[in-house]
Coordinates of C-alpha atoms in Angstrom, one line a residue:
E14 CA 29.3 -46.7 61.1
R15 CA 30.5 -49.4 63.5
M16 CA 27.0 -50.7 64.1
C17 CA 26.6 -51.0 60.3
I18 CA 29.8 -53.0 60.1
M19 CA 28.7 -55.3 63.0
A20 CA 25.4 -55.9 61.2
L21 CA 27.1 -56.7 57.9
R22 CA 29.5 -59.1 59.6
K23 CA 26.6 -60.9 61.3
Y24 CA 24.1 -61.1 58.5
S25 CA 26.2 -60.9 55.3
P26 CA 29.6 -62.3 56.2
D27 CA 30.7 -62.6 52.5
T28 CA 30.2 -58.8 51.9
D29 CA 33.5 -56.9 51.5
I30 CA 33.5 -53.6 53.5
I31 CA 35.6 -50.7 52.2
G32 CA 36.2 -47.6 54.4
Y33 CA 37.0 -44.3 52.8
Q34 CA 38.8 -41.5 54.6
H35 CA 37.2 -38.7 52.6
T36 CA 38.8 -35.5 54.0
I37 CA 41.7 -34.4 56.3
V38 CA 43.3 -36.1 59.3
S39 CA 44.5 -34.0 62.2
Q40 CA 46.0 -35.0 65.5
A41 CA 42.7 -34.3 67.2
M42 CA 40.9 -36.9 65.2
A43 CA 41.8 -39.6 67.8
N44 CA 39.0 -41.9 66.5
M45 CA 41.0 -42.4 63.3
F46 CA 43.9 -43.9 65.2
L47 CA 43.4 -47.6 66.2
S48 CA 45.2 -48.4 69.5
Q49 CA 46.8 -51.7 70.3
Y50 CA 44.1 -52.3 72.9
E51 CA 41.3 -51.9 70.3
N52 CA 42.7 -54.4 67.8
G53 CA 40.5 -57.4 67.5
I54 CA 37.6 -55.7 69.4
L55 CA 36.4 -52.7 67.4
P56 CA 34.4 -53.6 64.2
L57 CA 36.5 -52.5 61.2
P58 CA 36.1 -52.6 57.4
D59 CA 38.3 -55.0 55.4
K60 CA 40.4 -52.0 54.4
V61 CA 40.5 -48.2 54.4
L62 CA 41.2 -46.0 51.4
T63 CA 42.7 -42.6 52.0
V64 CA 42.6 -39.5 49.8
G65 CA 46.3 -39.6 49.4
S66 CA 49.7 -40.7 50.8
I67 CA 50.0 -38.2 53.7
P68 CA 46.8 -39.2 55.5
K69 CA 47.9 -42.8 55.1
K70 CA 51.2 -42.0 56.8
I71 CA 49.5 -40.1 59.6
M72 CA 47.1 -42.9 60.4
E73 CA 49.8 -45.5 60.3
N74 CA 52.1 -43.3 62.5
Y75 CA 49.5 -42.7 65.2
G76 CA 47.5 -45.9 64.9
T77 CA 48.2 -49.6 65.1
Y78 CA 47.0 -51.2 61.8
K79 CA 48.0 -54.4 60.1
N80 CA 50.1 -54.2 56.9
G81 CA 48.0 -53.4 53.8
F82 CA 44.9 -52.4 55.8
I83 CA 45.3 -48.7 54.7
E84 CA 45.7 -48.0 51.0
E85 CA 46.1 -44.7 49.1
S86 CA 43.3 -43.7 46.7
C87 CA 42.2 -40.2 45.7
G88 CA 40.4 -37.1 46.9
L89 CA 36.9 -37.4 45.4
R90 CA 35.7 -34.1 47.0
F91 CA 38.6 -32.1 45.7
E92 CA 38.7 -32.8 42.0
Y93 CA 37.9 -29.2 41.2
L94 CA 41.3 -28.1 42.7
Y95 CA 43.2 -29.5 39.7
K96 CA 41.1 -27.4 37.3
N97 CA 42.2 -24.1 38.9
E98 CA 45.5 -22.4 38.3
I99 CA 47.4 -20.3 40.8
T100 CA 46.3 -16.7 40.5
E101 CA 48.6 -13.7 41.4
K102 CA 47.4 -11.9 44.6
N103 CA 47.8 -8.2 44.9
N104 CA 47.8 -7.9 48.7
Q105 CA 44.7 -5.8 48.8
G106 CA 43.8 -6.6 52.4
N107 CA 41.1 -9.2 51.6
I108 CA 41.2 -11.7 54.4
L109 CA 39.0 -14.8 54.4
L110 CA 38.1 -16.4 57.8
A111 CA 37.0 -20.0 57.4
P112 CA 35.6 -21.6 60.6
E113 CA 34.7 -25.3 60.6
G114 CA 31.2 -26.3 61.7
V115 CA 31.8 -26.6 65.5
S116 CA 31.0 -24.2 68.3
Q117 CA 34.6 -24.0 69.5
V118 CA 35.4 -21.7 66.5
K119 CA 33.8 -18.7 68.5
A120 CA 37.1 -18.0 70.1
M121 CA 38.8 -17.7 66.7
I122 CA 36.1 -15.5 65.3
N123 CA 36.2 -13.2 68.4
Y124 CA 40.0 -12.9 68.1
V125 CA 40.0 -12.1 64.4
I126 CA 37.2 -9.5 64.7
N127 CA 39.0 -7.9 67.7
Q128 CA 42.3 -7.7 65.8
L129 CA 40.9 -6.3 62.5
M130 CA 37.8 -4.2 63.3
L131 CA 39.8 -1.0 63.9
H132 CA 41.9 -1.4 60.7
P133 CA 39.9 -0.3 57.7
K134 CA 42.7 -1.2 55.3
Y135 CA 41.7 -4.9 55.8
H136 CA 38.4 -6.3 54.7
L137 CA 37.4 -9.5 56.5
T138 CA 35.0 -12.0 55.0
I139 CA 33.7 -14.7 57.2
R140 CA 32.6 -17.9 55.4
M141 CA 30.6 -20.0 57.8
H142 CA 30.4 -23.7 57.6
P143 CA 27.0 -25.0 56.4
L144 CA 26.6 -26.9 59.7
L145 CA 27.1 -23.7 61.7
P146 CA 25.2 -20.7 60.1
F147 CA 26.3 -17.3 61.4
D148 CA 22.8 -16.6 62.9
S149 CA 23.2 -19.6 65.2
I150 CA 26.3 -18.1 67.0
K151 CA 26.2 -14.3 66.4
H152 CA 24.4 -13.7 69.7
N153 CA 27.2 -15.5 71.6
L154 CA 30.0 -13.4 70.0
D155 CA 31.6 -10.5 71.7
Y156 CA 31.0 -8.1 68.8
N157 CA 28.1 -7.1 66.6
I158 CA 29.5 -7.2 63.1
D159 CA 26.5 -5.3 61.7
T160 CA 28.1 -2.2 63.1
I161 CA 31.6 -3.0 61.7
K162 CA 32.1 -1.7 58.2
N163 CA 35.1 -3.8 57.2
I164 CA 33.6 -7.2 58.1
T165 CA 31.0 -9.1 56.1
I166 CA 29.5 -12.6 56.0
S167 CA 30.0 -14.4 52.7
R168 CA 26.9 -15.0 50.7
H169 CA 28.7 -16.9 47.9
K170 CA 27.5 -20.5 47.4
S171 CA 30.9 -21.6 46.0
L172 CA 34.0 -21.7 48.2
L173 CA 36.0 -21.0 45.0
E174 CA 34.4 -17.6 44.7
D175 CA 35.6 -16.6 48.1
L176 CA 39.1 -18.0 47.6
K177 CA 39.6 -16.1 44.3
M178 CA 38.9 -12.9 46.2
A179 CA 41.1 -13.6 49.2
D180 CA 44.8 -12.9 49.5
I181 CA 45.1 -14.6 53.0
V182 CA 43.0 -17.3 54.6
I183 CA 42.7 -17.7 58.4
Y184 CA 41.6 -21.1 59.8
R185 CA 41.6 -23.4 62.8
G186 CA 40.8 -26.9 61.6
S187 CA 39.0 -26.4 58.2
T188 CA 40.0 -28.2 55.0
V189 CA 39.8 -24.8 53.4
C190 CA 43.5 -24.3 54.3
L191 CA 44.6 -27.0 52.0
E192 CA 42.4 -25.7 49.2
A193 CA 43.8 -22.2 49.7
L194 CA 47.4 -23.4 49.6
Y195 CA 46.8 -25.3 46.4
M196 CA 45.7 -22.0 44.8
G197 CA 48.7 -20.2 46.1
I198 CA 47.0 -18.3 49.0
P199 CA 49.0 -18.0 52.2
V200 CA 47.3 -19.3 55.3
I201 CA 47.3 -18.4 59.0
H202 CA 46.4 -21.1 61.6
F203 CA 44.7 -20.0 64.8
D204 CA 46.1 -22.1 67.6
D205 CA 43.5 -22.1 70.4
G206 CA 45.9 -24.0 72.8
S207 CA 44.2 -27.4 72.4
F208 CA 46.3 -30.4 73.7
L209 CA 45.7 -32.2 70.4
S210 CA 46.1 -30.0 67.3
E211 CA 43.0 -29.4 65.0
D212 CA 45.4 -28.2 62.3
P213 CA 45.1 -30.2 59.1
L214 CA 48.6 -28.8 58.2
F215 CA 50.3 -29.8 61.4
L216 CA 53.1 -31.5 59.4
S217 CA 53.7 -28.6 57.0
K218 CA 55.1 -25.1 57.5
S219 CA 55.2 -23.8 53.9
L220 CA 53.3 -20.6 53.2
K221 CA 51.7 -21.0 56.6
W222 CA 51.9 -18.9 59.7
T223 CA 50.4 -19.5 63.2
V224 CA 48.8 -17.1 65.7
S225 CA 47.4 -17.4 69.2
K226 CA 45.3 -15.0 71.3
S227 CA 48.4 -13.3 72.6
D228 CA 49.7 -12.4 69.1
K229 CA 49.0 -9.3 67.0
L230 CA 47.3 -10.5 63.9
T231 CA 48.1 -7.4 61.8
D232 CA 51.8 -7.9 62.3
V233 CA 51.6 -11.4 60.9
I234 CA 49.5 -10.2 58.0
E235 CA 52.0 -7.5 57.1
S236 CA 54.9 -10.0 57.4
I237 CA 53.1 -12.1 54.7
Y238 CA 52.6 -9.1 52.5
N239 CA 56.3 -8.2 52.9
L240 CA 57.5 -11.6 51.9
D241 CA 59.9 -11.3 49.0
N242 CA 58.8 -12.9 45.7
A243 CA 61.6 -15.5 45.6
S244 CA 60.8 -16.8 49.2
K245 CA 57.1 -16.9 48.3
I246 CA 57.7 -18.9 45.2
E247 CA 59.9 -21.4 47.1
Q248 CA 57.4 -21.8 49.8
L249 CA 54.5 -22.2 47.3
K250 CA 56.4 -25.0 45.5
K251 CA 56.8 -26.9 48.8
A252 CA 53.2 -26.3 49.8
R253 CA 51.8 -27.5 46.5
A254 CA 54.0 -30.6 46.6
Y255 CA 52.6 -31.3 50.1
I256 CA 49.0 -30.9 48.9
N257 CA 49.6 -33.1 45.9
N258 CA 50.6 -35.9 48.3
Y259 CA 47.7 -35.1 50.6
F260 CA 45.0 -35.3 47.8
H261 CA 45.8 -37.6 44.9
P262 CA 43.9 -36.7 41.7
I263 CA 41.1 -39.0 40.4
T264 CA 42.2 -41.4 37.7

């Protein structure tokens, strides 16, 4: 990306270059935050458009940018969200695990399998990222899920199909958490102890819980199921408001 910008600056100096932040911004995405020492050195576009107001605030809070360099726009990849209404969940034990496409998710997968494999009341569906097919990591996991009856790998092409079946989503750094919250699905963040958080929702606590390797996952799941309706509605309102500021609709 930066090499392309350097080439355009050299060979087509009159060309306007617009950057687009097309997805989430977490604390761990340090390359998104321009430091004072990089100003005037790194090749940059003329401006950067974000998917909404919250990513803009995050980038400006952690980075050093000139006024007006970052502008809010809209979430081009997430237009389908606004076409789907919140569906009532019946707490049937349908848990969706959504790893992102990096090898570090193995710790989360091992943890969730370990916590749920002996509890047949829960059915775990693992939806792998396209960049990390299950076959590429299954031999490095601590468990053989082919022998575990209540765990399956999603075969659905559409994320929406898996979300409609789930009543809880577990994630580490995937954008699926924001999509789940928008549809009214509670989320559980797996904290792997990284110094910089991979959590896209690190600024939000609404309808969201956090677990680490030392926590009992089933206790957290049951606390979500036992949440009274008034509290759930209140948290859902706050979560939806946050997502609406994170991804602005296309106009």
